[in-house]
Short mmCIF file of C-alpha atoms in Angstrom, two decimals:
data_model
loop_
_atom_site.label_atom_id
_atom_site.label_comp_id
_atom_site.label_asym_id
_atom_site.label_seq_id
_atom_site.Cartn_x
_atom_site.Cartn_y
_atom_site.Cartn_z
CA MET A 1 24.61 -27.31 -29.76
CA ASP A 2 23.25 -30.69 -30.83
CA GLU A 3 19.66 -31.37 -31.87
CA LYS A 4 18.60 -32.66 -28.44
CA ARG A 5 19.85 -29.55 -26.63
CA PHE A 6 18.16 -27.32 -29.19
CA VAL A 7 14.79 -29.02 -28.64
CA ILE A 8 15.16 -28.74 -24.85
CA ALA A 9 16.11 -25.05 -25.14
CA LEU A 10 13.15 -24.40 -27.45
CA PHE A 11 10.78 -26.12 -25.02
CA GLY A 12 12.22 -24.12 -22.11
CA LEU A 13 11.74 -20.89 -24.08
CA ALA A 14 8.10 -21.79 -24.78
CA VAL A 15 7.49 -22.52 -21.09
CA ALA A 16 9.17 -19.25 -20.12
CA LEU A 17 6.95 -17.31 -22.54
CA VAL A 18 3.80 -18.92 -21.12
CA VAL A 19 4.89 -18.23 -17.53
CA GLY A 20 5.80 -14.67 -18.48
CA PHE A 21 2.39 -14.11 -20.08
CA ILE A 22 0.61 -15.42 -16.98
CA GLY A 23 2.79 -13.23 -14.77
CA TYR A 24 2.03 -10.20 -16.94
CA ARG A 25 -1.68 -11.00 -16.83
CA PHE A 26 -1.64 -11.01 -13.02
CA ILE A 27 1.13 -8.46 -12.50
CA ALA A 28 -0.97 -6.38 -10.07
CA PRO A 29 -1.65 -9.07 -7.42
CA LEU A 30 1.88 -10.47 -7.82
CA THR A 31 3.37 -7.03 -7.17
CA VAL A 32 1.21 -6.54 -4.08
CA ALA A 33 2.25 -10.03 -2.91
CA VAL A 34 5.94 -9.10 -3.19
CA PHE A 35 5.24 -5.92 -1.20
CA LEU A 36 3.45 -7.89 1.53
CA TYR A 37 6.23 -10.48 1.56
CA TYR A 38 8.94 -7.94 2.31
CA SER A 39 6.64 -6.13 4.74
CA THR A 40 6.00 -9.26 6.80
CA ARG A 41 9.27 -11.16 6.42
CA ARG A 42 10.95 -9.62 9.46
CA LEU A 43 7.98 -10.47 11.63
CA PHE A 44 7.93 -13.99 10.14
CA HIS A 45 11.55 -14.57 11.17
CA ARG A 46 11.18 -12.94 14.59
CA LEU A 47 8.39 -15.35 15.45
CA GLU A 48 10.98 -18.15 15.37
CA ARG A 49 11.86 -17.34 18.97
CA PHE A 50 8.47 -18.75 19.99
CA ARG A 51 9.34 -22.04 18.23
CA LEU A 52 6.25 -21.93 16.05
CA PRO A 53 6.06 -24.00 12.85
CA ALA A 54 6.75 -22.11 9.64
CA ARG A 55 3.18 -22.45 8.41
CA VAL A 56 1.80 -21.03 11.65
CA ARG A 57 4.25 -18.13 11.54
CA ALA A 58 3.24 -17.35 7.95
CA VAL A 59 -0.47 -17.33 8.85
CA VAL A 60 0.16 -15.14 11.90
CA SER A 61 2.30 -12.69 9.91
CA LEU A 62 -0.36 -12.30 7.23
CA SER A 63 -3.16 -12.07 9.77
CA LEU A 64 -1.51 -9.28 11.74
CA ILE A 65 -1.55 -7.12 8.60
CA GLY A 66 -4.47 -8.46 6.58
CA ILE A 67 -7.16 -8.78 9.26
CA PRO A 68 -6.76 -5.19 10.61
CA LEU A 69 -6.74 -3.85 7.05
CA ILE A 70 -9.90 -5.73 6.06
CA GLY A 71 -11.56 -4.71 9.31
CA LEU A 72 -10.58 -1.08 8.74
CA ILE A 73 -12.02 -1.07 5.23
CA GLY A 74 -15.24 -2.79 6.33
CA TYR A 75 -15.66 -0.43 9.28
CA THR A 76 -15.08 2.56 6.98
CA VAL A 77 -17.73 1.40 4.50
CA LEU A 78 -20.21 0.83 7.34
CA LEU A 79 -19.63 4.29 8.80
CA VAL A 80 -19.91 5.91 5.37
CA LEU A 81 -23.30 4.26 4.86
CA ILE A 82 -24.50 5.28 8.32
CA GLU A 83 -23.33 8.88 7.95
CA ALA A 84 -24.75 9.11 4.41
CA ARG A 85 -28.15 8.01 5.65
CA ARG A 86 -28.02 10.55 8.50
CA PHE A 87 -27.10 13.24 6.01
CA ILE A 88 -29.99 12.28 3.71
CA GLU A 89 -32.40 12.34 6.66
CA ARG A 90 -31.25 15.76 7.84
CA TYR A 91 -30.97 17.55 4.50
CA PRO A 92 -33.29 17.38 1.43
CA VAL A 93 -30.81 15.51 -0.76
CA ALA A 94 -33.39 13.51 -2.71
CA GLU A 95 -35.34 16.65 -3.61
CA THR A 96 -32.17 18.54 -4.51
CA VAL A 97 -30.94 15.92 -7.01
CA GLY A 98 -34.44 15.25 -8.32
CA ALA A 99 -34.53 11.69 -7.04
CA GLU A 100 -37.93 11.72 -5.33
CA ASN A 101 -39.22 8.80 -7.45
CA SER A 102 -35.96 6.84 -7.68
CA TRP A 103 -34.40 4.24 -5.44
CA VAL A 104 -32.39 7.02 -3.74
CA GLY A 105 -35.59 8.62 -2.56
CA ASP A 106 -36.96 5.27 -1.44
CA LEU A 107 -33.87 4.60 0.63
CA ALA A 108 -34.06 8.08 2.12
CA ALA A 109 -37.61 7.29 3.22
CA LEU A 110 -36.59 4.00 4.82
CA SER A 111 -37.28 4.79 8.47
CA ASN A 112 -36.14 1.56 10.10
CA PRO A 113 -32.89 0.14 8.63
CA THR A 114 -32.97 -2.96 10.84
CA LEU A 115 -33.47 -6.48 9.54
CA ASP A 116 -37.20 -6.42 10.30
CA GLY A 117 -37.54 -2.97 8.73
CA ILE A 118 -35.76 -4.08 5.55
CA VAL A 119 -38.00 -7.17 5.32
CA ALA A 120 -41.09 -5.00 5.75
CA ALA A 121 -39.84 -2.58 3.10
CA TYR A 122 -39.23 -5.47 0.73
CA ARG A 123 -42.74 -6.85 1.23
CA SER A 124 -44.27 -3.44 0.66
CA GLY A 125 -42.35 -3.00 -2.59
CA GLN A 126 -40.29 -0.07 -1.31
CA LEU A 127 -37.04 -1.77 -2.35
CA ASP A 128 -38.22 -2.72 -5.85
CA PRO A 129 -36.38 0.20 -7.57
CA LEU A 130 -33.15 -0.73 -5.80
CA ILE A 131 -33.55 -4.41 -6.70
CA GLU A 132 -34.18 -3.46 -10.32
CA PHE A 133 -31.10 -1.25 -10.39
CA VAL A 134 -28.91 -4.02 -8.93
CA SER A 135 -30.34 -6.55 -11.42
CA GLU A 136 -29.48 -4.28 -14.35
CA GLN A 137 -25.91 -3.98 -13.12
CA ALA A 138 -25.59 -7.64 -12.06
CA SER A 139 -23.00 -8.60 -14.70
CA LEU A 140 -20.79 -5.62 -13.89
CA LEU A 141 -21.05 -6.23 -10.14
CA ALA A 142 -20.35 -9.96 -10.55
CA SER A 143 -17.27 -9.38 -12.70
CA THR A 144 -15.96 -6.71 -10.33
CA VAL A 145 -16.48 -8.77 -7.20
CA GLY A 146 -15.11 -11.91 -8.90
CA GLY A 147 -12.00 -10.07 -10.09
CA LEU A 148 -11.34 -8.63 -6.65
CA ALA A 149 -11.79 -12.03 -5.01
CA LEU A 150 -9.41 -13.70 -7.51
CA ASN A 151 -6.74 -11.03 -7.06
CA LEU A 152 -7.06 -11.22 -3.28
CA LEU A 153 -6.67 -15.00 -3.39
CA ILE A 154 -3.54 -14.70 -5.55
CA VAL A 155 -2.05 -12.15 -3.17
CA ILE A 156 -2.65 -14.33 -0.11
CA VAL A 157 -1.41 -17.57 -1.69
CA VAL A 158 1.72 -16.07 -3.26
CA THR A 159 2.67 -14.16 -0.11
CA TYR A 160 2.12 -17.24 2.04
CA TYR A 161 4.39 -19.44 -0.05
CA LEU A 162 7.00 -16.73 -0.46
CA LEU A 163 7.27 -16.63 3.31
CA LEU A 164 7.60 -20.42 3.42
CA ASP A 165 9.82 -21.06 0.38
CA GLY A 166 11.44 -17.70 -0.37
CA SER A 167 14.81 -18.95 0.87
CA LYS A 168 14.57 -22.01 -1.39
CA PHE A 169 13.90 -19.81 -4.41
CA HIS A 170 16.88 -17.68 -3.42
CA GLU A 171 19.13 -20.73 -3.22
CA TRP A 172 17.89 -21.94 -6.63
CA LEU A 173 18.82 -18.62 -8.19
CA LEU A 174 22.29 -18.91 -6.68
CA THR A 175 22.88 -22.12 -8.67
CA PHE A 176 23.41 -19.84 -11.67
CA ASP A 177 26.17 -17.97 -9.85
CA ASP A 178 29.19 -16.95 -11.90
CA ASP A 179 32.22 -15.58 -10.09
CA ALA A 180 30.00 -14.50 -7.16
CA VAL A 181 28.34 -11.78 -9.29
CA VAL A 182 24.85 -13.28 -9.03
CA ARG A 183 25.22 -13.87 -5.28
CA GLU A 184 26.34 -10.31 -4.62
CA TYR A 185 23.55 -8.86 -6.75
CA LEU A 186 20.78 -11.00 -5.25
CA GLU A 187 21.84 -10.43 -1.66
CA THR A 188 22.21 -6.67 -2.18
CA ALA A 189 18.89 -6.37 -4.03
CA ASP A 190 17.10 -8.50 -1.45
CA ALA A 191 18.36 -6.38 1.44
CA GLU A 192 17.51 -3.11 -0.31
CA LEU A 193 14.03 -4.29 -1.32
CA GLU A 194 13.31 -5.22 2.27
CA ALA A 195 14.58 -1.83 3.48
CA VAL A 196 12.45 0.11 0.97
CA LEU A 197 9.22 -1.89 1.09
CA TYR A 198 9.35 -2.50 4.84
CA GLY A 199 10.03 1.23 5.16
CA ASN A 200 6.71 1.87 3.42
CA LEU A 201 4.92 -0.08 6.13
CA LEU A 202 6.76 1.76 8.90
CA ASN A 203 5.93 5.07 7.22
CA VAL A 204 2.22 4.16 7.14
CA ILE A 205 2.24 3.20 10.83
CA ALA A 206 4.13 6.34 11.89
CA ILE A 207 1.88 8.72 9.93
CA SER A 208 -1.24 6.93 11.23
CA ILE A 209 -0.12 7.52 14.82
CA ILE A 210 0.74 11.17 14.13
CA ALA A 211 -2.61 11.72 12.38
CA VAL A 212 -4.65 10.10 15.16
CA VAL A 213 -2.92 12.23 17.81
CA THR A 214 -3.32 15.40 15.72
CA TYR A 215 -7.03 14.85 15.01
CA THR A 216 -7.73 13.96 18.65
CA VAL A 217 -5.96 17.08 19.95
CA TYR A 218 -7.89 19.19 17.44
CA ASN A 219 -11.19 17.76 18.70
CA VAL A 220 -10.22 18.72 22.25
CA ALA A 221 -9.66 22.33 21.22
CA ALA A 222 -12.45 22.73 18.64
CA PRO A 223 -16.19 23.20 19.33
CA ALA A 224 -18.41 20.16 18.97
CA ALA A 225 -20.02 21.52 15.77
CA VAL A 226 -16.73 21.34 13.83
CA GLU A 227 -15.10 18.31 15.40
CA VAL A 228 -13.45 15.70 13.17
CA PRO A 229 -15.68 12.61 13.02
CA TYR A 230 -14.05 9.34 14.08
CA PRO A 231 -10.49 10.67 14.58
CA ALA A 232 -8.94 7.23 15.09
CA LEU A 233 -10.41 5.87 11.86
CA ALA A 234 -9.54 9.06 9.96
CA GLY A 235 -5.96 8.89 11.22
CA ALA A 236 -5.56 5.27 10.12
CA LEU A 237 -6.93 6.08 6.67
CA THR A 238 -4.54 9.03 6.46
CA GLY A 239 -1.60 6.71 7.06
CA ILE A 240 -2.76 4.33 4.34
CA ALA A 241 -3.31 7.26 1.95
CA SER A 242 0.35 8.26 2.42
CA LEU A 243 1.20 5.46 -0.03
CA ILE A 244 -0.55 7.37 -2.83
CA PRO A 245 1.92 9.65 -4.66
CA VAL A 246 1.46 13.41 -5.15
CA ILE A 247 -2.06 13.59 -3.62
CA GLY A 248 -1.23 11.35 -0.68
CA MET A 249 -2.83 12.25 2.64
CA LYS A 250 -4.73 15.17 1.10
CA ILE A 251 -7.24 12.63 -0.21
CA VAL A 252 -8.31 12.12 3.42
CA TYR A 253 -7.90 15.32 5.41
CA VAL A 254 -9.22 17.71 2.71
CA PRO A 255 -12.57 15.86 2.31
CA LEU A 256 -12.57 15.46 6.10
CA ALA A 257 -12.41 19.25 6.49
CA ALA A 258 -15.19 19.63 3.90
CA VAL A 259 -17.43 17.13 5.72
CA THR A 260 -16.72 18.91 9.00
CA SER A 261 -17.74 22.30 7.60
CA VAL A 262 -20.87 21.18 5.66
CA PRO A 263 -23.23 21.02 8.68
CA THR A 264 -22.17 24.51 9.75
CA VAL A 265 -22.71 25.97 6.28
CA LEU A 266 -26.00 24.24 5.52
CA GLY A 267 -27.38 24.63 9.01
CA GLY A 268 -26.82 28.40 9.06
CA ASP A 269 -24.82 28.23 12.27
CA ASP A 270 -22.14 30.66 13.31
CA LEU A 271 -19.86 30.84 10.26
CA THR A 272 -16.96 31.97 12.42
CA LEU A 273 -16.61 28.31 13.36
CA LEU A 274 -15.09 27.78 9.92
CA VAL A 275 -11.94 29.38 11.31
CA TYR A 276 -11.40 26.15 13.24
CA VAL A 277 -11.80 24.15 10.03
CA ALA A 278 -9.21 26.36 8.30
CA GLY A 279 -6.91 25.86 11.27
CA PHE A 280 -7.43 22.11 11.00
CA LEU A 281 -6.37 22.20 7.33
CA VAL A 282 -3.22 24.15 8.17
CA VAL A 283 -2.29 21.86 11.07
CA ALA A 284 -2.95 18.72 9.00
CA ALA A 285 -0.91 20.03 6.06
CA VAL A 286 2.06 20.93 8.26
CA VAL A 287 2.08 18.41 11.11
CA VAL A 288 0.64 15.35 9.35
CA ASP A 289 1.68 15.88 5.73
CA THR A 290 4.82 18.02 5.42
CA ILE A 291 6.94 17.39 8.52
CA PRO A 292 6.71 13.54 8.46
CA ASP A 293 7.48 13.56 4.75
CA ILE A 294 10.66 15.59 5.35
CA VAL A 295 11.80 13.95 8.58
CA LEU A 296 10.61 10.33 8.43
CA ARG A 297 10.68 9.39 4.75
CA PRO A 298 14.51 9.62 4.39
CA TYR A 299 14.87 7.11 7.25
CA PHE A 300 12.36 4.73 5.66
CA SER A 301 13.62 5.01 2.07
CA GLY A 302 16.20 2.25 2.08
CA LYS A 303 19.93 2.06 2.66
CA THR A 304 21.34 3.16 -0.70
CA THR A 305 18.37 4.15 -2.88
CA HIS A 306 18.25 7.89 -3.52
CA VAL A 307 15.21 9.52 -1.89
CA GLY A 308 14.54 11.73 -4.92
CA LEU A 309 14.59 8.79 -7.35
CA LEU A 310 12.32 6.85 -5.04
CA MET A 311 9.84 9.73 -4.94
CA LEU A 312 9.88 9.89 -8.75
CA ALA A 313 9.21 6.16 -8.86
CA TYR A 314 6.18 6.63 -6.60
CA ILE A 315 4.94 9.43 -8.89
CA PHE A 316 5.57 7.84 -12.30
CA GLY A 317 4.70 4.27 -11.29
CA PRO A 318 0.91 4.65 -11.12
CA VAL A 319 0.95 6.79 -14.29
CA VAL A 320 2.82 4.16 -16.33
CA PHE A 321 1.60 0.87 -14.81
CA GLY A 322 -1.66 1.79 -13.09
CA PHE A 323 -2.36 1.64 -9.36
CA HIS A 324 -0.10 -1.37 -8.79
CA GLY A 325 2.75 0.77 -10.16
CA LEU A 326 2.82 2.31 -6.70
CA PHE A 327 4.54 -0.92 -5.60
CA LEU A 328 6.04 -2.07 -8.92
CA ALA A 329 8.00 1.08 -9.78
CA PRO A 330 10.04 1.11 -6.52
CA ILE A 331 10.85 -2.59 -7.04
CA VAL A 332 12.05 -1.95 -10.60
CA LEU A 333 14.07 1.06 -9.42
CA VAL A 334 15.80 -0.91 -6.66
CA LEU A 335 16.60 -3.82 -9.01
CA ALA A 336 18.01 -1.44 -11.64
CA LEU A 337 20.14 0.62 -9.23
CA THR A 338 21.44 -2.48 -7.47
CA PHE A 339 22.40 -4.02 -10.82
CA ALA A 340 24.24 -0.84 -11.76
CA ASP A 341 26.11 -0.78 -8.44
CA THR A 342 27.13 -4.44 -8.42
CA ALA A 343 26.89 -6.59 -11.54
CA LEU A 344 27.23 -3.87 -14.21
CA ILE A 345 30.56 -2.65 -12.84
CA ARG A 346 32.05 -6.14 -13.05
CA LEU A 347 30.55 -6.84 -16.47
CA LEU A 348 32.26 -3.69 -17.77
CA GLY A 349 35.56 -4.80 -16.31
CA GLY A 350 35.58 -2.52 -13.27
CA ASP A 351 36.14 -3.31 -9.62
CA PRO A 352 33.31 -2.40 -7.24
CA ASP A 353 35.76 -2.41 -4.31
CA GLU A 354 37.83 0.31 -5.98
CA ALA A 355 34.67 2.30 -6.74
CA GLY A 356 33.66 2.11 -3.10
CA ALA A 357 37.14 3.21 -2.01
CA GLU A 358 36.95 6.22 -4.35
CA GLU A 359 33.55 7.19 -2.92
CA ALA A 360 34.94 6.92 0.60
CA ALA A 361 37.93 9.07 -0.36
CA ALA A 362 35.65 11.66 -1.94
CA ALA A 363 33.68 11.82 1.30
CA VAL A 364 36.76 13.01 3.26
CA PRO A 365 36.45 16.77 3.94
CA ARG A 366 38.87 19.08 2.14
CA GLY A 367 42.06 19.67 4.11
CA GLN A 368 41.68 16.58 6.26
CA ARG A 369 44.34 13.91 5.90
CA ARG A 370 43.73 10.19 5.76
CA LEU A 371 45.48 7.72 8.05
CA ASP A 372 47.59 6.20 5.24
CA GLU A 373 49.12 9.64 4.53
CA PHE A 374 51.01 9.69 7.84
#
């Protein structure tokens, strides 16, 4: 290598290190962007039949997933605030926690939470403790909100341009093809990533529907005192919670059962109604949690990726990488297994076609002859 090539290679290495550092710094939003890309890519391509421009199709694909999700989260926060205030009004929470003279007690005493009522409370000084508390935590709140906004912007921008230019990036990678190894690996990995990550989205939708139906049927059979509040919202949140490993949907239906039983316990009502709550827990654990995990997950787990390995990736990913490991670990697993099935065999001098033939031969039941034996 001459001096000019060495300088160019050194410069390219420096650029690669800088890009790698930036990617590592924002690994969480980039991982979520890849997940959203594979989750929306099929819809993006199917919109071609309407002859829409690519940019419009990308915006529509992101909107059909992003807008309902943002609306669901906002609606959930609003309902939590409303129900929390009702709970504080009904039960002596401020006195129980010793917050009579704090901003919690002041909010509990706020009788008219409309715009005019909030303005009147501000003028009377009733909101001064809350304003002081927010001012003390202003730096933390600003950094948290700013970080979330930045990560959300990165996710949207990266996903948008992956939908537009993902095929161009794929073609650029194929320029490094050597004896069709790179092409085979990229095409296989791309198809398997789409199957696995798109399967996650289908799993969320399926479990959400099952949960909504289950909670609604329970409300029909249960007395009004122990009904599940907002069954449609609770079912949608249950589907989203299915992405979380180990705990999964329990993070929704267990607190939901607790919230349902609290008014009965604190109000001194008929405690036999708790039998319905126990029945709700059993039904949710079996119908919503266990059966879909056994029946549906294998169909949504990809074409070749082992279901057990994929479950381990979902479990170990958040432990090793943090929350974004829920999406990163399955991606790493698919890339590694695909490399082992395609490129590694050829690099070691083997023939993947022969390996596939041996697997097919091993799949023939004992005692059954193959066609070439006749």
